[in-house]
């Protein structure tokens, strides 16, 4: 298995632009997680899907952030409009259903908003 | 609110020494305590985990010590090697739900 796949690996954009990050979970995994990692705040859980349904989005910082999971093999995290403070590494992770404590992380997307 | 507090923030250990990273939690409902290892440019990867019904778990050079009454757990890396240089995250979860991560410890093992 290729593991969790994220794209792009790096994204540089200007303030105000829309950014879309993509994730393909491990085949057969029913749970998907989006995290944001910064030096100041560490790893923060943004949103958690189970069987394509958002279970907990309390970590989404504000309305500029939205996430979707249209099917079991694809999820997006969108930031519109982006701001410099959104600069971070965004990770997607997946796990088997009810095994959220054993998550497999993707390589991350490094986002820089100028 | 950080549910899992991790220390130290950074650690430098000589090759062959013991690296110790500590974590504390408040929520007594947590029932799973993993450690993740992250190399630069990579995502975190599960290293070792423990449940609160045991006080210690060892896998090779890595040992988790767990103190339920003190609500603390720690990672010990014996005979630390330069290849162990990475960021280590402790975490805690309830019944297979989402993980609560500590802020991470950057470990550097010098030759």
PDB file of C-alpha atoms in Angstrom:
ATOM      1  CA  UNK A   1       0.000   0.000   0.000  1.00  0.00           C
ATOM      2  CA  UNK A   2       1.222   3.484  -0.836  1.00  0.00           C
ATOM      3  CA  UNK A   3       0.162   4.920   2.501  1.00  0.00           C
ATOM      4  CA  UNK A   4      -1.709   8.170   2.901  1.00  0.00           C
ATOM      5  CA  UNK A   5      -1.158  10.422  -0.109  1.00  0.00           C
ATOM      6  CA  UNK A   6      -1.288  14.199   0.121  1.00  0.00           C
ATOM      7  CA  UNK A   7      -1.011  16.840  -2.566  1.00  0.00           C
ATOM      8  CA  UNK A   8       0.493  19.225  -3.158  1.00  0.00           C
ATOM      9  CA  UNK A   9       3.563  18.737  -0.960  1.00  0.00           C
ATOM     10  CA  UNK A  10       4.321  22.432  -1.006  1.00  0.00           C
ATOM     11  CA  UNK A  11       2.042  25.361  -1.713  1.00  0.00           C
ATOM     12  CA  UNK A  12       2.954  29.028  -1.814  1.00  0.00           C
ATOM     13  CA  UNK A  13       0.145  31.473  -2.319  1.00  0.00           C
ATOM     14  CA  UNK A  14      -0.723  35.085  -1.721  1.00  0.00           C
ATOM     15  CA  UNK A  15      -3.032  36.357   0.960  1.00  0.00           C
ATOM     16  CA  UNK A  16      -6.647  36.271  -0.134  1.00  0.00           C
ATOM     17  CA  UNK A  17      -6.270  33.363  -2.519  1.00  0.00           C
ATOM     18  CA  UNK A  18      -8.148  30.108  -2.202  1.00  0.00           C
ATOM     19  CA  UNK A  19      -6.098  27.064  -1.238  1.00  0.00           C
ATOM     20  CA  UNK A  20      -7.182  23.439  -1.623  1.00  0.00           C
ATOM     21  CA  UNK A  21      -5.284  20.601  -0.015  1.00  0.00           C
ATOM     22  CA  UNK A  22      -5.986  17.023  -1.035  1.00  0.00           C
ATOM     23  CA  UNK A  23      -5.757  13.669   0.703  1.00  0.00           C
ATOM     24  CA  UNK A  24      -6.171  10.055  -0.303  1.00  0.00           C
ATOM     25  CA  UNK A  25      -6.437   7.766   2.755  1.00  0.00           C
ATOM     26  CA  UNK A  26      -5.178   4.214   2.964  1.00  0.00           C
ATOM     27  CA  UNK A  27      -7.578   1.864   1.204  1.00  0.00           C
ATOM     28  CA  UNK A  28      -9.973   0.278   3.690  1.00  0.00           C
ATOM     29  CA  UNK A  29      -9.544   2.974   6.323  1.00  0.00           C
ATOM     30  CA  UNK A  30     -12.872   4.478   7.321  1.00  0.00           C
ATOM     31  CA  UNK A  31     -11.636   7.338   9.479  1.00  0.00           C
ATOM     32  CA  UNK A  32      -9.802  10.414   8.216  1.00  0.00           C
ATOM     33  CA  UNK A  33      -8.237  13.270  10.135  1.00  0.00           C
ATOM     34  CA  UNK A  34      -6.880  16.686   9.161  1.00  0.00           C
ATOM     35  CA  UNK A  35      -4.222  18.255  11.386  1.00  0.00           C
ATOM     36  CA  UNK A  36      -2.309  21.508  11.344  1.00  0.00           C
ATOM     37  CA  UNK A  37       1.242  21.664  12.716  1.00  0.00           C
ATOM     38  CA  UNK A  38       2.988  24.866  13.790  1.00  0.00           C
ATOM     39  CA  UNK A  39       5.907  25.544  16.096  1.00  0.00           C
ATOM     40  CA  UNK A  40       3.711  27.532  18.453  1.00  0.00           C
ATOM     41  CA  UNK A  41       0.741  25.201  18.739  1.00  0.00           C
ATOM     42  CA  UNK A  42       2.121  21.798  17.812  1.00  0.00           C
ATOM     43  CA  UNK A  43      -0.246  19.291  16.169  1.00  0.00           C
ATOM     44  CA  UNK A  44      -3.848  20.465  16.207  1.00  0.00           C
ATOM     45  CA  UNK A  45      -6.758  18.307  15.087  1.00  0.00           C
ATOM     46  CA  UNK A  46      -8.899  20.322  12.689  1.00  0.00           C
ATOM     47  CA  UNK A  47     -11.591  17.834  11.680  1.00  0.00           C
ATOM     48  CA  UNK A  48     -12.337  14.135  11.846  1.00  0.00           C
ATOM     49  CA  UNK A  49     -14.457  12.077   9.416  1.00  0.00           C
ATOM     50  CA  UNK A  50     -15.869   8.621   9.957  1.00  0.00           C
ATOM     51  CA  UNK A  51     -17.336   6.831   6.934  1.00  0.00           C
ATOM     52  CA  UNK A  52     -17.196  10.118   4.993  1.00  0.00           C
ATOM     53  CA  UNK A  53     -19.265  11.955   7.618  1.00  0.00           C
ATOM     54  CA  UNK A  54     -17.724  14.789   9.666  1.00  0.00           C
ATOM     55  CA  UNK A  55     -17.773  13.720  13.305  1.00  0.00           C
ATOM     56  CA  UNK A  56     -15.919  16.545  15.007  1.00  0.00           C
ATOM     57  CA  UNK A  57     -15.033  19.856  13.371  1.00  0.00           C
ATOM     58  CA  UNK A  58     -14.526  21.784  16.588  1.00  0.00           C
ATOM     59  CA  UNK A  59     -10.874  22.303  15.700  1.00  0.00           C
ATOM     60  CA  UNK A  60     -11.568  24.160  12.491  1.00  0.00           C
ATOM     61  CA  UNK A  61     -10.279  27.632  13.304  1.00  0.00           C
ATOM     62  CA  UNK A  62     -12.923  29.704  11.528  1.00  0.00           C
ATOM     63  CA  UNK A  63     -15.341  29.848   8.642  1.00  0.00           C
ATOM     64  CA  UNK A  64     -12.543  30.350   6.171  1.00  0.00           C
ATOM     65  CA  UNK A  65     -11.721  26.668   6.620  1.00  0.00           C
ATOM     66  CA  UNK A  66     -13.888  23.919   5.170  1.00  0.00           C
ATOM     67  CA  UNK A  67     -13.361  20.206   4.612  1.00  0.00           C
ATOM     68  CA  UNK A  68     -15.173  17.634   2.535  1.00  0.00           C
ATOM     69  CA  UNK A  69     -15.004  13.919   2.012  1.00  0.00           C
ATOM     70  CA  UNK A  70     -17.118  13.094  -1.040  1.00  0.00           C
ATOM     71  CA  UNK A  71     -16.100   9.438  -1.018  1.00  0.00           C
ATOM     72  CA  UNK A  72     -14.027   6.941   0.924  1.00  0.00           C
ATOM     73  CA  UNK A  73     -10.876   7.600  -1.066  1.00  0.00           C
ATOM     74  CA  UNK A  74     -10.670  11.383  -1.210  1.00  0.00           C
ATOM     75  CA  UNK A  75     -10.857  14.412   1.052  1.00  0.00           C
ATOM     76  CA  UNK A  76     -10.140  18.101   0.645  1.00  0.00           C
ATOM     77  CA  UNK A  77      -9.334  20.899   3.054  1.00  0.00           C
ATOM     78  CA  UNK A  78     -10.045  24.338   1.644  1.00  0.00           C
ATOM     79  CA  UNK A  79      -9.004  27.732   2.966  1.00  0.00           C
ATOM     80  CA  UNK A  80     -10.799  30.722   1.447  1.00  0.00           C
ATOM     81  CA  UNK A  81      -9.543  33.393   1.701  1.00  0.00           C
ATOM     82  CA  UNK A  82      -6.094  32.420   2.953  1.00  0.00           C
ATOM     83  CA  UNK A  83      -4.147  34.563   5.433  1.00  0.00           C
ATOM     84  CA  UNK A  84      -0.442  34.593   6.411  1.00  0.00           C
ATOM     85  CA  UNK A  85      -1.309  33.091   9.811  1.00  0.00           C
ATOM     86  CA  UNK A  86      -2.557  29.989   8.009  1.00  0.00           C
ATOM     87  CA  UNK A  87       1.031  29.157   7.076  1.00  0.00           C
ATOM     88  CA  UNK A  88       1.742  25.727   8.546  1.00  0.00           C
ATOM     89  CA  UNK A  89       2.183  22.083   7.642  1.00  0.00           C
ATOM     90  CA  UNK A  90      -1.142  20.355   7.135  1.00  0.00           C
ATOM     91  CA  UNK A  91      -1.308  16.615   7.701  1.00  0.00           C
ATOM     92  CA  UNK A  92      -3.933  14.113   6.736  1.00  0.00           C
ATOM     93  CA  UNK A  93      -4.130  10.820   8.636  1.00  0.00           C
ATOM     94  CA  UNK A  94      -6.335   7.767   8.342  1.00  0.00           C
ATOM     95  CA  UNK A  95      -7.237   4.790  10.475  1.00  0.00           C
ATOM     96  CA  UNK A  96      -9.520   1.809  10.556  1.00  0.00           C
ATOM     97  CA  UNK A  97     -12.960   2.542  11.931  1.00  0.00           C
ATOM     98  CA  UNK A  98     -12.937   2.637  15.731  1.00  0.00           C
ATOM     99  CA  UNK A  99      -9.121   2.477  15.697  1.00  0.00           C
ATOM    100  CA  UNK A 100      -8.582   6.230  15.718  1.00  0.00           C
ATOM    101  CA  UNK A 101      -5.822   5.778  18.253  1.00  0.00           C
ATOM    102  CA  UNK A 102      -3.681   4.083  15.584  1.00  0.00           C
ATOM    103  CA  UNK A 103      -3.437   6.660  12.876  1.00  0.00           C
ATOM    104  CA  UNK A 104      -1.272   6.638   9.767  1.00  0.00           C
ATOM    105  CA  UNK A 105      -0.084  10.042   8.673  1.00  0.00           C
ATOM    106  CA  UNK A 106       0.635  11.349   5.211  1.00  0.00           C
ATOM    107  CA  UNK A 107       3.775  13.337   4.388  1.00  0.00           C
ATOM    108  CA  UNK A 108       2.024  16.666   4.852  1.00  0.00           C
ATOM    109  CA  UNK A 109       1.518  19.814   2.775  1.00  0.00           C
ATOM    110  CA  UNK A 110       3.699  22.781   3.666  1.00  0.00           C
ATOM    111  CA  UNK A 111       1.572  25.893   3.083  1.00  0.00           C
ATOM    112  CA  UNK A 112       3.074  29.344   2.904  1.00  0.00           C
ATOM    113  CA  UNK A 113       0.748  32.316   2.578  1.00  0.00           C
ATOM    114  CA  UNK A 114       2.562  35.523   1.665  1.00  0.00           C
TER     115      UNK A 114
ATOM    116  CA  UNK B   1      -6.628  23.854  25.824  1.00  0.00           C
ATOM    117  CA  UNK B   2      -3.720  21.436  25.798  1.00  0.00           C
ATOM    118  CA  UNK B   3      -4.988  18.170  27.283  1.00  0.00           C
ATOM    119  CA  UNK B   4      -1.567  16.555  27.248  1.00  0.00           C
ATOM    120  CA  UNK B   5       1.442  18.483  28.516  1.00  0.00           C
ATOM    121  CA  UNK B   6       4.858  17.382  27.247  1.00  0.00           C
ATOM    122  CA  UNK B   7       8.379  18.237  28.392  1.00  0.00           C
ATOM    123  CA  UNK B   8      11.068  19.098  27.640  1.00  0.00           C
ATOM    124  CA  UNK B   9      10.549  21.045  24.432  1.00  0.00           C
ATOM    125  CA  UNK B  10      14.005  20.053  23.238  1.00  0.00           C
ATOM    126  CA  UNK B  11      16.624  17.573  24.356  1.00  0.00           C
ATOM    127  CA  UNK B  12      20.251  16.922  23.461  1.00  0.00           C
ATOM    128  CA  UNK B  13      21.732  13.547  24.394  1.00  0.00           C
ATOM    129  CA  UNK B  14      25.072  11.989  23.625  1.00  0.00           C
ATOM    130  CA  UNK B  15      25.216   8.775  21.639  1.00  0.00           C
ATOM    131  CA  UNK B  16      24.731   5.843  23.980  1.00  0.00           C
ATOM    132  CA  UNK B  17      22.902   7.893  26.588  1.00  0.00           C
ATOM    133  CA  UNK B  18      19.311   7.643  27.787  1.00  0.00           C
ATOM    134  CA  UNK B  19      16.707  10.047  26.401  1.00  0.00           C
ATOM    135  CA  UNK B  20      13.715  10.711  28.648  1.00  0.00           C
ATOM    136  CA  UNK B  21      10.591  12.592  27.583  1.00  0.00           C
ATOM    137  CA  UNK B  22       7.721  13.179  29.992  1.00  0.00           C
ATOM    138  CA  UNK B  23       4.013  13.739  29.542  1.00  0.00           C
ATOM    139  CA  UNK B  24       1.161  14.530  31.913  1.00  0.00           C
ATOM    140  CA  UNK B  25      -2.585  14.468  31.438  1.00  0.00           C
ATOM    141  CA  UNK B  26      -5.677  15.443  33.404  1.00  0.00           C
ATOM    142  CA  UNK B  27      -8.537  13.480  31.875  1.00  0.00           C
ATOM    143  CA  UNK B  28      -8.786  10.150  33.715  1.00  0.00           C
ATOM    144  CA  UNK B  29     -11.008   8.816  30.929  1.00  0.00           C
ATOM    145  CA  UNK B  30      -8.018   8.529  28.605  1.00  0.00           C
ATOM    146  CA  UNK B  31      -7.304   4.858  28.000  1.00  0.00           C
ATOM    147  CA  UNK B  32      -4.655   4.764  25.304  1.00  0.00           C
ATOM    148  CA  UNK B  33      -1.283   6.499  25.347  1.00  0.00           C
ATOM    149  CA  UNK B  34       0.826   6.328  22.171  1.00  0.00           C
ATOM    150  CA  UNK B  35       4.097   7.924  21.232  1.00  0.00           C
ATOM    151  CA  UNK B  36       4.695   9.138  17.697  1.00  0.00           C
ATOM    152  CA  UNK B  37       8.053   9.784  16.051  1.00  0.00           C
ATOM    153  CA  UNK B  38       8.456  12.399  13.329  1.00  0.00           C
ATOM    154  CA  UNK B  39      11.497  12.856  11.114  1.00  0.00           C
ATOM    155  CA  UNK B  40      12.024  16.146   9.245  1.00  0.00           C
ATOM    156  CA  UNK B  41       9.804  16.412   6.189  1.00  0.00           C
ATOM    157  CA  UNK B  42       7.730  13.385   7.180  1.00  0.00           C
ATOM    158  CA  UNK B  43       4.471  12.786   8.941  1.00  0.00           C
ATOM    159  CA  UNK B  44       4.400  11.404  12.494  1.00  0.00           C
ATOM    160  CA  UNK B  45       4.523   7.615  12.761  1.00  0.00           C
ATOM    161  CA  UNK B  46       3.333   5.435  15.630  1.00  0.00           C
ATOM    162  CA  UNK B  47       6.325   4.274  17.672  1.00  0.00           C
ATOM    163  CA  UNK B  48       4.960   2.540  20.757  1.00  0.00           C
ATOM    164  CA  UNK B  49       1.790   2.673  22.838  1.00  0.00           C
ATOM    165  CA  UNK B  50       0.513   1.636  26.258  1.00  0.00           C
ATOM    166  CA  UNK B  51      -2.825   1.136  27.978  1.00  0.00           C
ATOM    167  CA  UNK B  52      -3.341   2.119  31.636  1.00  0.00           C
ATOM    168  CA  UNK B  53      -3.623  -1.447  32.896  1.00  0.00           C
ATOM    169  CA  UNK B  54       0.158  -1.913  32.653  1.00  0.00           C
ATOM    170  CA  UNK B  55       2.943   0.187  34.173  1.00  0.00           C
ATOM    171  CA  UNK B  56       5.607  -0.414  31.557  1.00  0.00           C
ATOM    172  CA  UNK B  57       5.961  -1.524  27.951  1.00  0.00           C
ATOM    173  CA  UNK B  58       9.239  -2.173  26.202  1.00  0.00           C
ATOM    174  CA  UNK B  59       9.965  -2.544  22.501  1.00  0.00           C
ATOM    175  CA  UNK B  60      13.637  -2.809  21.720  1.00  0.00           C
ATOM    176  CA  UNK B  61      15.398   0.311  22.998  1.00  0.00           C
ATOM    177  CA  UNK B  62      12.101   2.151  23.561  1.00  0.00           C
ATOM    178  CA  UNK B  63      10.212   1.905  26.865  1.00  0.00           C
ATOM    179  CA  UNK B  64       7.036   3.597  28.048  1.00  0.00           C
ATOM    180  CA  UNK B  65       6.638   4.000  31.796  1.00  0.00           C
ATOM    181  CA  UNK B  66       3.124   4.742  32.996  1.00  0.00           C
ATOM    182  CA  UNK B  67       2.085   6.112  36.403  1.00  0.00           C
ATOM    183  CA  UNK B  68      -1.699   6.067  36.612  1.00  0.00           C
ATOM    184  CA  UNK B  69      -1.970   7.679  40.049  1.00  0.00           C
ATOM    185  CA  UNK B  70       0.251  10.588  39.015  1.00  0.00           C
ATOM    186  CA  UNK B  71      -1.367  10.801  35.561  1.00  0.00           C
ATOM    187  CA  UNK B  72       2.029  10.796  33.947  1.00  0.00           C
ATOM    188  CA  UNK B  73       3.812   8.714  31.365  1.00  0.00           C
ATOM    189  CA  UNK B  74       7.238   8.869  29.851  1.00  0.00           C
ATOM    190  CA  UNK B  75       9.291   7.584  26.954  1.00  0.00           C
ATOM    191  CA  UNK B  76      12.776   6.258  27.601  1.00  0.00           C
ATOM    192  CA  UNK B  77      15.159   5.672  24.710  1.00  0.00           C
ATOM    193  CA  UNK B  78      18.050   3.503  25.846  1.00  0.00           C
ATOM    194  CA  UNK B  79      21.428   3.575  24.082  1.00  0.00           C
ATOM    195  CA  UNK B  80      20.300   6.606  22.052  1.00  0.00           C
ATOM    196  CA  UNK B  81      21.632   6.754  18.499  1.00  0.00           C
ATOM    197  CA  UNK B  82      22.017   9.645  16.040  1.00  0.00           C
ATOM    198  CA  UNK B  83      19.308   7.987  13.941  1.00  0.00           C
ATOM    199  CA  UNK B  84      16.891   8.550  16.825  1.00  0.00           C
ATOM    200  CA  UNK B  85      17.136  12.310  16.274  1.00  0.00           C
ATOM    201  CA  UNK B  86      13.555  13.335  15.565  1.00  0.00           C
ATOM    202  CA  UNK B  87      10.562  15.017  17.137  1.00  0.00           C
ATOM    203  CA  UNK B  88       8.601  12.852  19.551  1.00  0.00           C
ATOM    204  CA  UNK B  89       4.953  13.404  20.389  1.00  0.00           C
ATOM    205  CA  UNK B  90       3.040  11.827  23.224  1.00  0.00           C
ATOM    206  CA  UNK B  91      -0.714  11.524  22.865  1.00  0.00           C
ATOM    207  CA  UNK B  92      -3.784  10.290  24.691  1.00  0.00           C
ATOM    208  CA  UNK B  93      -7.200   9.170  23.579  1.00  0.00           C
ATOM    209  CA  UNK B  94     -10.487   7.820  24.846  1.00  0.00           C
ATOM    210  CA  UNK B  95     -11.864   4.538  23.572  1.00  0.00           C
ATOM    211  CA  UNK B  96     -10.399   4.770  20.092  1.00  0.00           C
ATOM    212  CA  UNK B  97     -11.504   8.336  19.527  1.00  0.00           C
ATOM    213  CA  UNK B  98      -9.264  11.066  18.152  1.00  0.00           C
ATOM    214  CA  UNK B  99      -5.817  11.605  19.621  1.00  0.00           C
ATOM    215  CA  UNK B 100      -4.840  14.551  21.808  1.00  0.00           C
ATOM    216  CA  UNK B 101      -1.200  15.318  21.103  1.00  0.00           C
ATOM    217  CA  UNK B 102       1.441  16.945  23.272  1.00  0.00           C
ATOM    218  CA  UNK B 103       3.422  19.782  21.711  1.00  0.00           C
ATOM    219  CA  UNK B 104       6.399  17.602  20.881  1.00  0.00           C
ATOM    220  CA  UNK B 105      10.021  17.203  21.946  1.00  0.00           C
ATOM    221  CA  UNK B 106      12.846  17.770  19.504  1.00  0.00           C
ATOM    222  CA  UNK B 107      15.549  15.198  20.266  1.00  0.00           C
ATOM    223  CA  UNK B 108      19.089  15.545  18.994  1.00  0.00           C
ATOM    224  CA  UNK B 109      21.518  12.694  19.613  1.00  0.00           C
ATOM    225  CA  UNK B 110      25.087  13.824  19.120  1.00  0.00           C
ATOM    226  CA  UNK B 111      27.787  11.433  17.852  1.00  0.00           C
TER     227      UNK B 111
END
